[in-house]
Coordinates of C-alpha atoms in Angstrom, one line a residue:
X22 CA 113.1 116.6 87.4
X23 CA 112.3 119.3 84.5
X24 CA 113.3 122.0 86.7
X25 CA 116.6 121.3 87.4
X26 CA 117.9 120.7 83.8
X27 CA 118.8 123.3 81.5
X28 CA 117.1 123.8 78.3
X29 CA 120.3 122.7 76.3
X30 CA 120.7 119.4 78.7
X31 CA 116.9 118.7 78.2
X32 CA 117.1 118.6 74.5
X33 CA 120.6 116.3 74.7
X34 CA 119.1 113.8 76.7
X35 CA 115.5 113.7 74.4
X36 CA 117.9 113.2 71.5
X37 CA 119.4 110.6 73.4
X38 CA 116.3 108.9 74.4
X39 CA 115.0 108.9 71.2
X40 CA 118.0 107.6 69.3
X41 CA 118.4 104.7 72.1
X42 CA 115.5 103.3 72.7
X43 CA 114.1 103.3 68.9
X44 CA 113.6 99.7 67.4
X45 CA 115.5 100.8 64.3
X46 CA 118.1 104.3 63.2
X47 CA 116.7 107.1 62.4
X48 CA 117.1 108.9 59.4
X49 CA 118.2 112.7 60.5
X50 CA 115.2 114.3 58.6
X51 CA 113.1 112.3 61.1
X52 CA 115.2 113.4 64.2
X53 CA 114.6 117.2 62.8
X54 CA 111.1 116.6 62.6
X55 CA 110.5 115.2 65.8
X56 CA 113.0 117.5 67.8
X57 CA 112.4 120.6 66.2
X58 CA 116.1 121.0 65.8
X59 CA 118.0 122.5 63.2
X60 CA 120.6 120.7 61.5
X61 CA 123.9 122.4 62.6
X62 CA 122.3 122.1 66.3
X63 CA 122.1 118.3 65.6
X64 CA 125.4 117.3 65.0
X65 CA 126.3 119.8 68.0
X66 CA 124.5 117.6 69.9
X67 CA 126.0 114.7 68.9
X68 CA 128.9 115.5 69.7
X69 CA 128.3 116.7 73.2
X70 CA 126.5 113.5 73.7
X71 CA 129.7 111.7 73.1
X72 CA 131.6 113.6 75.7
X73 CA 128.7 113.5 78.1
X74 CA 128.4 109.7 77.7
X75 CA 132.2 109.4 78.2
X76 CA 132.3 111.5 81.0
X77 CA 129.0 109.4 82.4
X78 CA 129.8 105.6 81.7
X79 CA 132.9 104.1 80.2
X80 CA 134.2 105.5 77.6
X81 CA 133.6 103.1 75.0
X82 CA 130.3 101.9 76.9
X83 CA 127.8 103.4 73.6
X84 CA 128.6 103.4 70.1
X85 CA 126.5 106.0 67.8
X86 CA 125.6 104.2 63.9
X87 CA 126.1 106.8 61.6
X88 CA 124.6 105.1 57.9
X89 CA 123.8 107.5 55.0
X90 CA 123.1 109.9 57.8
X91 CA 120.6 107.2 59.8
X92 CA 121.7 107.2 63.8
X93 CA 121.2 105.0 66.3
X94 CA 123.0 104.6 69.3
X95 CA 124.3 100.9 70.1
X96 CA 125.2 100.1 74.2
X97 CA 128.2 97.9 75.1
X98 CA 127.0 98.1 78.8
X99 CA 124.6 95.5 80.3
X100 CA 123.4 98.3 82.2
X101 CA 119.3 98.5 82.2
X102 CA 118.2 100.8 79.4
X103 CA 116.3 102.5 82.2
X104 CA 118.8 103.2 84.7
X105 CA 121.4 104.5 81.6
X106 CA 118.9 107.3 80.9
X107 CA 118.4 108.0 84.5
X108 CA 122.4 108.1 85.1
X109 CA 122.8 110.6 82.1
X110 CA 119.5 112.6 83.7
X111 CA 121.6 112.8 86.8
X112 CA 124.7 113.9 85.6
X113 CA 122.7 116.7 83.8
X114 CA 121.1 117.7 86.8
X115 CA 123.9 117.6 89.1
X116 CA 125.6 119.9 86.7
X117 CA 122.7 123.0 86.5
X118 CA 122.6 125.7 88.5
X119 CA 119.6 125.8 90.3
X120 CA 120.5 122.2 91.8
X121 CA 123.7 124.0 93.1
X122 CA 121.6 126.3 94.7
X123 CA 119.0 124.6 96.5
X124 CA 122.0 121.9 97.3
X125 CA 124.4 124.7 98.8
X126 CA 121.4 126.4 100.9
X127 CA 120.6 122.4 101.8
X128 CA 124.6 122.1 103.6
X129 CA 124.7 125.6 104.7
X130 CA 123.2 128.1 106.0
X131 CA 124.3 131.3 104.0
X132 CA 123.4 135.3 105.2
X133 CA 124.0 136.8 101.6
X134 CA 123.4 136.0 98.1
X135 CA 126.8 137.5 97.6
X136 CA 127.9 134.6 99.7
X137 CA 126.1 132.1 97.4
X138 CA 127.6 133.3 94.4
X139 CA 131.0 133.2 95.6
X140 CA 130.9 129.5 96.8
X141 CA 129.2 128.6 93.5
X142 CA 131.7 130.9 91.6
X143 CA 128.8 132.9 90.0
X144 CA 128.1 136.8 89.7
X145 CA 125.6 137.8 92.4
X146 CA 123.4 139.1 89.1
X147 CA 122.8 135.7 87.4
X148 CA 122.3 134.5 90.8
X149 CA 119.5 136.8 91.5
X150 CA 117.6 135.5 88.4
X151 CA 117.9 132.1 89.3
X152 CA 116.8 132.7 92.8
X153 CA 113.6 134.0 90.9
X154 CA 112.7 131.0 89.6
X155 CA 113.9 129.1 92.7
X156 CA 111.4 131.6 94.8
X157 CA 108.3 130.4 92.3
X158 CA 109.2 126.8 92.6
X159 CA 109.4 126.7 96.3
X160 CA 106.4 128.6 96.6
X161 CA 104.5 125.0 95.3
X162 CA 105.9 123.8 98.4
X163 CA 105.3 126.5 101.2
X164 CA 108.8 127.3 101.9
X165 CA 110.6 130.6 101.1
X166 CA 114.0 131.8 101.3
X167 CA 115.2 133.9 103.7
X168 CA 119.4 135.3 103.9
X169 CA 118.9 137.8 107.0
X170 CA 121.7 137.3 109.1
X171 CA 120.0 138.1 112.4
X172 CA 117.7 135.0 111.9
X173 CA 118.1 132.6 114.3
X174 CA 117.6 129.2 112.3
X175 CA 119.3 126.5 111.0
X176 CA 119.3 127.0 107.4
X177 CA 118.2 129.5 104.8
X178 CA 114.8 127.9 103.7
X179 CA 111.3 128.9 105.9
X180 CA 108.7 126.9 106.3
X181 CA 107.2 124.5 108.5
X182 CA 109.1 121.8 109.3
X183 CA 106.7 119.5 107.7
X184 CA 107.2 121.4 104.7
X185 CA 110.8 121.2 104.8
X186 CA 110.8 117.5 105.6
X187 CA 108.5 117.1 102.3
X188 CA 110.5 119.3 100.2
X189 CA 114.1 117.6 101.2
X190 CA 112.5 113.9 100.5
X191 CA 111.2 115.2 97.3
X192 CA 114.2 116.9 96.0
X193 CA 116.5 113.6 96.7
X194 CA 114.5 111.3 95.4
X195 CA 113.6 113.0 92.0
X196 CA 116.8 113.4 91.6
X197 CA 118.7 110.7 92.6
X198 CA 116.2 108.0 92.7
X199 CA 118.7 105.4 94.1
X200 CA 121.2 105.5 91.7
X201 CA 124.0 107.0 94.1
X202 CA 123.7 107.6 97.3
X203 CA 123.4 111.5 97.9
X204 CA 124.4 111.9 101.9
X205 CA 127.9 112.7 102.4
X206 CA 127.5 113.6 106.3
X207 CA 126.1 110.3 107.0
X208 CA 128.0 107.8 104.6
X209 CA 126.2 104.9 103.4
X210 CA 128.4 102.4 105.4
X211 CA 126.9 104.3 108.7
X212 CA 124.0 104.2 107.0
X213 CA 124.0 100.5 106.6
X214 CA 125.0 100.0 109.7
X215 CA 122.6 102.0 111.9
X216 CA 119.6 102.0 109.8
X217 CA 119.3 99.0 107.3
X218 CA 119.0 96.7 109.5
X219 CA 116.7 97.8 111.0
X220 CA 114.7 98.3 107.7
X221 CA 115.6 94.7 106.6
X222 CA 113.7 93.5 109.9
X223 CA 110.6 95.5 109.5
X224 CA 110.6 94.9 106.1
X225 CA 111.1 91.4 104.2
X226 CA 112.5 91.6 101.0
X227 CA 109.6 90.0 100.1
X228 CA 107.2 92.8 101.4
X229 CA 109.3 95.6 100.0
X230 CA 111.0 96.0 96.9
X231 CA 114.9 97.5 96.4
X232 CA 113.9 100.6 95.4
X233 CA 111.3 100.8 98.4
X234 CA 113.6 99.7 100.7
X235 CA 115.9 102.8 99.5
X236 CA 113.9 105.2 99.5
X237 CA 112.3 104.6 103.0
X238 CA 116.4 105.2 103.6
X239 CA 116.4 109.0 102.1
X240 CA 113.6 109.3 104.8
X241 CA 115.6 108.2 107.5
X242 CA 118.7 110.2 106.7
X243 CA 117.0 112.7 106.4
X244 CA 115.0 112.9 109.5
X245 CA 118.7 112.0 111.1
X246 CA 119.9 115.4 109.6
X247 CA 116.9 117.3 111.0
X248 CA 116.6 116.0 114.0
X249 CA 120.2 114.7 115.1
X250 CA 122.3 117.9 113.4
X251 CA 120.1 120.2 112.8
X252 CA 117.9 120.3 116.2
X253 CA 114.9 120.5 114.7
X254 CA 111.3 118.6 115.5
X255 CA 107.8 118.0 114.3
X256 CA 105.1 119.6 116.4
X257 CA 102.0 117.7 115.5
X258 CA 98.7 118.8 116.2
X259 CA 96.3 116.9 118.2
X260 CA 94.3 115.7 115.8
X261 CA 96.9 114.1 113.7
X262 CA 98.7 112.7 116.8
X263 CA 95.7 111.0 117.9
X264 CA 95.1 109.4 113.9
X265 CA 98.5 108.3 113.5
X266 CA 98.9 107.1 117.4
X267 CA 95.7 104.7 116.2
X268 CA 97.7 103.6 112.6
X269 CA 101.2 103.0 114.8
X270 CA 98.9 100.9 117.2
X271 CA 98.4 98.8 114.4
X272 CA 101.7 98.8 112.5
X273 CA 104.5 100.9 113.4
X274 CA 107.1 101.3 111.2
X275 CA 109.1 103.7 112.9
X276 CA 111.3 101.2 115.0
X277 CA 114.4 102.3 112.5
X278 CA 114.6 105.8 113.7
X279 CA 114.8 106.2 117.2
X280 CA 118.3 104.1 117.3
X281 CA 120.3 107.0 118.2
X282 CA 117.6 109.1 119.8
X283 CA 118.8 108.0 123.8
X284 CA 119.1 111.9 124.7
X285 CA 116.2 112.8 123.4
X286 CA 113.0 114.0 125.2
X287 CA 110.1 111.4 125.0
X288 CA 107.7 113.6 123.9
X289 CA 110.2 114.9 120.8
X290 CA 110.3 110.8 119.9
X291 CA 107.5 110.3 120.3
X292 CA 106.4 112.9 117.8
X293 CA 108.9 112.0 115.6
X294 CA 107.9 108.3 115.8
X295 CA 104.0 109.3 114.6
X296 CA 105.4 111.6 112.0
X297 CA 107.6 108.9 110.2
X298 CA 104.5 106.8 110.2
X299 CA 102.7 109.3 108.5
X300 CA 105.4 110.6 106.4
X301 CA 106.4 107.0 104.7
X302 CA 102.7 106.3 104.1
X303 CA 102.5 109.2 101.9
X304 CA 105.9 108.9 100.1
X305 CA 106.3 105.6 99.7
X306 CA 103.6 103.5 97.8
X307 CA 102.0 100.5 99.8
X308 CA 103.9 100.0 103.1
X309 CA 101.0 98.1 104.6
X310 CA 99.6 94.8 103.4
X311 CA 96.1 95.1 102.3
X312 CA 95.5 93.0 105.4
X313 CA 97.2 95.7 107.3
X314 CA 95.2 98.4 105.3
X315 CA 91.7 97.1 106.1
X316 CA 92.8 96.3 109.9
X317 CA 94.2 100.1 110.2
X318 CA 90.6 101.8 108.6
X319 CA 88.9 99.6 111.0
X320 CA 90.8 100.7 114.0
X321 CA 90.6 104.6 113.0
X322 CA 87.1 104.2 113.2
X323 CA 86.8 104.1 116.9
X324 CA 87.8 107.3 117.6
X325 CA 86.0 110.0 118.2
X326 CA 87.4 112.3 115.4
X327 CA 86.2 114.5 113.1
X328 CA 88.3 113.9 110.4
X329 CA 87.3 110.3 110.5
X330 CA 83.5 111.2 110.4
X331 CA 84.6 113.2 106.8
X332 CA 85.7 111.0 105.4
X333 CA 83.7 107.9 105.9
X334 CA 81.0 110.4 105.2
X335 CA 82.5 110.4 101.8
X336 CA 82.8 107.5 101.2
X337 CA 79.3 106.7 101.6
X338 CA 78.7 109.5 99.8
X339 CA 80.7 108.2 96.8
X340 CA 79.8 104.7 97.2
X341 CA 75.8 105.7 96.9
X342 CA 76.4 108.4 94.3
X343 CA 77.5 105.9 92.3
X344 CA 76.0 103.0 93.4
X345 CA 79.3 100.7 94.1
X346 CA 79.4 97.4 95.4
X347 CA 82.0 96.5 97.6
X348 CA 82.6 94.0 99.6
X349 CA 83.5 94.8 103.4
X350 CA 87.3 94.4 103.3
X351 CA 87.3 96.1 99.8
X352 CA 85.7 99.6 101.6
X353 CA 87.7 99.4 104.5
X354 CA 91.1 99.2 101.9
X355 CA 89.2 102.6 100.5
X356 CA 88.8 103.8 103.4
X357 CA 92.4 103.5 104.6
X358 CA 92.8 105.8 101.1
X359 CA 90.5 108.0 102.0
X360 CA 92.3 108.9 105.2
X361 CA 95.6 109.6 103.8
X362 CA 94.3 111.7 100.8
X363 CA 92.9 113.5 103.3
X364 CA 95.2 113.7 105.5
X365 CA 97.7 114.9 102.7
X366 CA 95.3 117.8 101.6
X367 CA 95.3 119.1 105.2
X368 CA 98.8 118.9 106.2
X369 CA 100.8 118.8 103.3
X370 CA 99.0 120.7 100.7
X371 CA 101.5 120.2 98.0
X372 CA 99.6 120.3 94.9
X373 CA 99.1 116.3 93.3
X374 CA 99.8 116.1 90.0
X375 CA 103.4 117.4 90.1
X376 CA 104.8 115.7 93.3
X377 CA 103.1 113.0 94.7
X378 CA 104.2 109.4 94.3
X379 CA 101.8 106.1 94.2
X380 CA 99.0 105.7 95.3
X381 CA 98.1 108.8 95.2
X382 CA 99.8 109.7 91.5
X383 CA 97.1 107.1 90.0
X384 CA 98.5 105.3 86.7
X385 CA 95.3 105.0 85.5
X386 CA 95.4 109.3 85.2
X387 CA 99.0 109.0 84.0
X388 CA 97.7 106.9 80.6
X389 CA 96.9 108.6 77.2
X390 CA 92.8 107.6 78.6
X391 CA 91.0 110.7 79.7
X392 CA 88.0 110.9 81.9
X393 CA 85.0 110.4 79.9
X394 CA 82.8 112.9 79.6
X395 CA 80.1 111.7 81.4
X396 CA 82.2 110.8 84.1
X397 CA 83.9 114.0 84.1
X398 CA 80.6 115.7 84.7
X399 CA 79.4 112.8 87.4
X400 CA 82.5 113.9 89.4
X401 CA 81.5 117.5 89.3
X402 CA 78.3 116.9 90.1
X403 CA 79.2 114.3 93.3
X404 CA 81.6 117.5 94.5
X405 CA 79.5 120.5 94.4
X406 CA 76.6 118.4 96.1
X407 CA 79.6 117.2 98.9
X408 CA 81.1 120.6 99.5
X409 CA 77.8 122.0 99.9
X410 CA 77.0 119.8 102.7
X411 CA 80.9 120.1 104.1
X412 CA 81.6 123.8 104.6
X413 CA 84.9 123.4 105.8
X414 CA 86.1 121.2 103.4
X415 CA 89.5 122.5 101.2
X416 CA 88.0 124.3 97.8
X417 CA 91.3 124.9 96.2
X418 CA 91.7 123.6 92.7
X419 CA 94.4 121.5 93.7
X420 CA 91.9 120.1 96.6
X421 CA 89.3 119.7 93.9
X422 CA 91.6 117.6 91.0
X423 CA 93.0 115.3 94.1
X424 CA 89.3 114.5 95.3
X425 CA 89.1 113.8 91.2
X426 CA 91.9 111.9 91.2
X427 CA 90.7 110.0 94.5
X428 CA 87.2 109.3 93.3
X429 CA 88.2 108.0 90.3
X430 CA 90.8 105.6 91.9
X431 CA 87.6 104.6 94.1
X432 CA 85.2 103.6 91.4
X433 CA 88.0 101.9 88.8
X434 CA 89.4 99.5 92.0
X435 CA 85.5 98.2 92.1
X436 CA 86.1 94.8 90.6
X437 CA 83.8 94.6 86.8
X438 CA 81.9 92.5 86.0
X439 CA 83.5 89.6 83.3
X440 CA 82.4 90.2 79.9
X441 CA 80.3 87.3 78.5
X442 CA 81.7 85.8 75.6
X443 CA 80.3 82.9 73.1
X444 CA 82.2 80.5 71.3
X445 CA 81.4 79.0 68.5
X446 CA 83.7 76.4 66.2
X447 CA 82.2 74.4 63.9
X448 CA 85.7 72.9 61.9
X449 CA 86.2 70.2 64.7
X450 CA 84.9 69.0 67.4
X451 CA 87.5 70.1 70.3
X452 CA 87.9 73.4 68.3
X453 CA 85.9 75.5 70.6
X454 CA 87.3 73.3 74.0
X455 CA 90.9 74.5 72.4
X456 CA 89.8 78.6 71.9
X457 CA 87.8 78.5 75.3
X458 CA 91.2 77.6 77.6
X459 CA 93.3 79.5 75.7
X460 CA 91.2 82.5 76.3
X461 CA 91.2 81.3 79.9
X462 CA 95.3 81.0 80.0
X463 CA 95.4 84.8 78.7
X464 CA 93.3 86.5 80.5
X465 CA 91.8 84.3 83.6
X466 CA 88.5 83.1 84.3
X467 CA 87.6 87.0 86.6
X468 CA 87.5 88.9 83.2
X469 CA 85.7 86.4 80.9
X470 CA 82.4 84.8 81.0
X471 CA 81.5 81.7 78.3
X472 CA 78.0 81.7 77.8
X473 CA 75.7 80.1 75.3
X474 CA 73.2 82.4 74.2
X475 CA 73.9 84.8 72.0
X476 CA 71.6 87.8 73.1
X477 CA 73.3 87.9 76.3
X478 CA 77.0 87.6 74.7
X479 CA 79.0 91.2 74.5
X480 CA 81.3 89.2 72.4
X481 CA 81.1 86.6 69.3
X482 CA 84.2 84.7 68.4
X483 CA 83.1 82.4 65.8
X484 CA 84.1 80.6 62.0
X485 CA 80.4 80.8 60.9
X486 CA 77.5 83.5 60.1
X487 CA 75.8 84.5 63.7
X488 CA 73.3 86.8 62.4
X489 CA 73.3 91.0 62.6
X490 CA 76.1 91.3 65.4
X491 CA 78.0 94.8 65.1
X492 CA 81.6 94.1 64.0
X493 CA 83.1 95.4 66.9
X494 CA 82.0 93.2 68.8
X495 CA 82.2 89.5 66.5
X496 CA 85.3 88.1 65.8
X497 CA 86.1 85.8 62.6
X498 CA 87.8 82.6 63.5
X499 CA 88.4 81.2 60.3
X500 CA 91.3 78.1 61.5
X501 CA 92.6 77.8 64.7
X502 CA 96.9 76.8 62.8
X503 CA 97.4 80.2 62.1
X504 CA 99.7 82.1 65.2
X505 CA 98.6 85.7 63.3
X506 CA 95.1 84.9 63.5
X507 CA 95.8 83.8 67.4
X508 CA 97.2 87.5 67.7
X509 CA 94.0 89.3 66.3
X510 CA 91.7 86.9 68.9
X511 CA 93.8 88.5 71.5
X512 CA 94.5 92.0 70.7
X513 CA 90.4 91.5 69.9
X514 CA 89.8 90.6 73.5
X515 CA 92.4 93.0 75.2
X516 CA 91.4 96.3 73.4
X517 CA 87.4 95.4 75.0
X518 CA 88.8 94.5 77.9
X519 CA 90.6 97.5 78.0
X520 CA 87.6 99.5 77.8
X521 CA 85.2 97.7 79.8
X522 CA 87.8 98.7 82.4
X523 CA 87.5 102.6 81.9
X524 CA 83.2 102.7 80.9
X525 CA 82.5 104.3 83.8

């Protein structure tokens, strides 16, 4: 998380990155050139490195290759390269400022900033400038700050307590993603006991991944926190109770969190109960089956809600504008989508393309591709004409990019047509048998098409003369021995593939 690391840290661990994942050393005129460092600051950072990587791992866990001043750094751990640079992000983070802050005003509640600064051992002046930024930052999610001592509340951020709940989640996870766990009140071992197993039930390890499984447990702690320490409670309004009390008639994955609730008012679990339904479907990427998915959208659509009506609205909508064929199951799956987008933009109104995790943070918008234009302009066109016809539909930019974002997620999970491909060998008589399945093994019989007439194939893979075919789309085959010439058919068929996926 960007925010959280200092400018110096960020630079270390971008050195770091580059020198440890690169195929081969790196001269130090390179390095310069890519980091925009000077040369002094360099070797500072080198050095710095080596203590923070001490500090981090063993001590003689990374080695850095120094040759004629070309560096690479060389790991003794068996460690994944992926959690090494997310353990060194963490100790980075853990280490700023700012994560003190929001960490301290998470355990306590404080009624100066004078107070702050002396638990953080800090002058209340370079405090007050990080409480700046801290004040802009929170603002993206709602909440503010508040240090008057007459106010009755449990801790220093204000906001609602959806907000809050969102805000805690996201600041756990993005920063510790796992790779320790962060609740020193409730200790894993209570954790374990109380809550996993209950987890581990709902959820078999081969429905849910690790990583799933632990964050569904920030969640949970944290709700414990809120709810069990902190005395504090979701009020939902009536129209989200009534959507989520449909979804939990279907699949409720709340079963984990009311273990310890016994003194608890019904109604306060009960609201809590609908809320961690709703709050794990939006946090955590695919909970439900697409089994579950379809059988949820088809449930929500006998009430009589008009939230629902909206959105299947749009999704007609989108599904003529565009003229998309789907199959029943498929649009009931969009559907279910549809609703939690929705949903989101209503109640949590965080903006998307910073904080939200899959679905809704689409890889496909995450890849060097970009709209193209005439898609771009589609979308534009497809929204003015729906918020003309749905007045009280959220206009905010951030509203506008996530209906984007949803759209496009909409018309790129319509299955493509297979591109039609002919194959022609003339060396030998199996020859074009041999091409055909190989194709087949790479890429599967959904995404190509053999056909035999050549004004109908996108495609020509063939050793002979086929007549005036563009050469981006005709592939020499000259002998079928030859592994680089294998490579070429395939990158060939990949890159069109590749693109047939994003010609919308």
């Amino acid at each position: 998380m960007e925010f959280f690391i200092d400018k110096t840290a960020e630079k270390k661990l971008a050195l770091f990155k580059l020198l440890f994942f690169a195929d081969e050393p790196i001269s130090v005129k390179e390095i310069l050139t890519q980091l925009q460092f000077s040369k002094s600051t360099l070797f500072r950072y080198l050095k710095e490195l080596e203590e923070d990587l001490a500090l981090t791992f063993d001590p003689q866990s990374f080695l850095l290759i120094n040759e004629n001043n070309v560096y690479a750094y060389k790991s003794e751990t068996q460690i994944d390269k992926s959690l090494i640079v997310n353990r060194l992000n963490l100790y980075y983070v853990k280490g700023s400022i700012r994560f003190k802050i929001i960490l301290a005003l998470y355990k306590k509640r404080y009624t100066s900033v004078d107070e702050v600064a002396n638990d953080l051992y800090v002058s209340p002046s370079y405090l007050y400038r990080q409480l700046k930024d801290i004040y802009t930052f929170l603002d993206d999610f709602h909440l503010k700050i508040n240090f008057k001592p007459d106010i009755q509340q449990s801790t220093n951020f204000v906001g609602s307590e959806i907000h809050l709940r969102f805000f805690f989640v996201y600041f756990y996870w993005s920063v510790f993603k796992g790779i320790e766990w962060p609740f020193k009140r409730l200790p894993e071992s209570m954790y374990d006991l109380y809550y996993k197993n209950e987890i581990d039930k709902h959820f078999p390890k081969e429905n849910l991944a690790p990583a799933k499984a632990t964050q569904i447990g920030y969640l949970l702690t944290i709700t414990f926190w809120r709810v069990n320490s902190r005395k504090e409670y979701i009020q939902l309004d009536n129209d989200l109770t009534e959507i989520l009390t449909a979804i939990c008639e279907i699949n409720d994955i709340s079963s984990s969190i009311a273990t310890t609730w016994t003194q608890l008012p019904e109604n306060i679990v009960t609201q809590e109960k609908l809320f961690f339904n709703f709050f794990t479907r939006i946090v955590v990427a695919s909970v439900d089956s697409d089994e579950m998915k379809a059988d949820i959208a088809k449930h929500l659509l006998t009430l009589d809600s008009s939230i629902i009506y909206y959105c299947v609205s749009f999704l007609d909508e989108l599904q003529l504008y565009f003229n998309l064929k789907m199959t029943p199951q498929k649009k009931m799956i969009n559907l279910y989508y549809v609703i939690l987008y929705h949903l989101y933009m209503r109640y949590i109104k965080v903006e998307h393309a910073k904080y939200l995790n899959d679905p809704f943070q689409l890889k496909e918008l995450n890849s060097p591709v970009k709209l193209s234009k005439s898609l771009e302009a589609s979308l534009n066109k497809f929204y003015s004409q729906f918020i003309k016809k749905n007045h009280s539909f959220n206009q905010s930019d951030s509203s506008k990019q996530l209906t984007f974002s949803l759209s496009y997620f909409i018309i790129n999970s319509i299955e493509l047509e297979p591109i039609p491909v002919l194959v022609h060998f003339s060396n030998n008589i199996s020859g074009e048998y041999l091409i055909k399945n190989k194709i087949n093994t790479i890429f599967g019989t959904s995404n190509i098409r053999f056909i035999d007439d050549i004004d109908q194939a996108f495609l020509v893979i063939s050793d002979c003369y086929e007549g005036a075919i563009p050469n981006e789309n005709y592939f020499y085959i000259e002998e079928m021995h030859n592994p680089i010439i294998w490579k070429g058919l395939f990158d060939f068929i990949q890159q069109h593939l590749f693109n047939h996926s994003f010609a919308n």
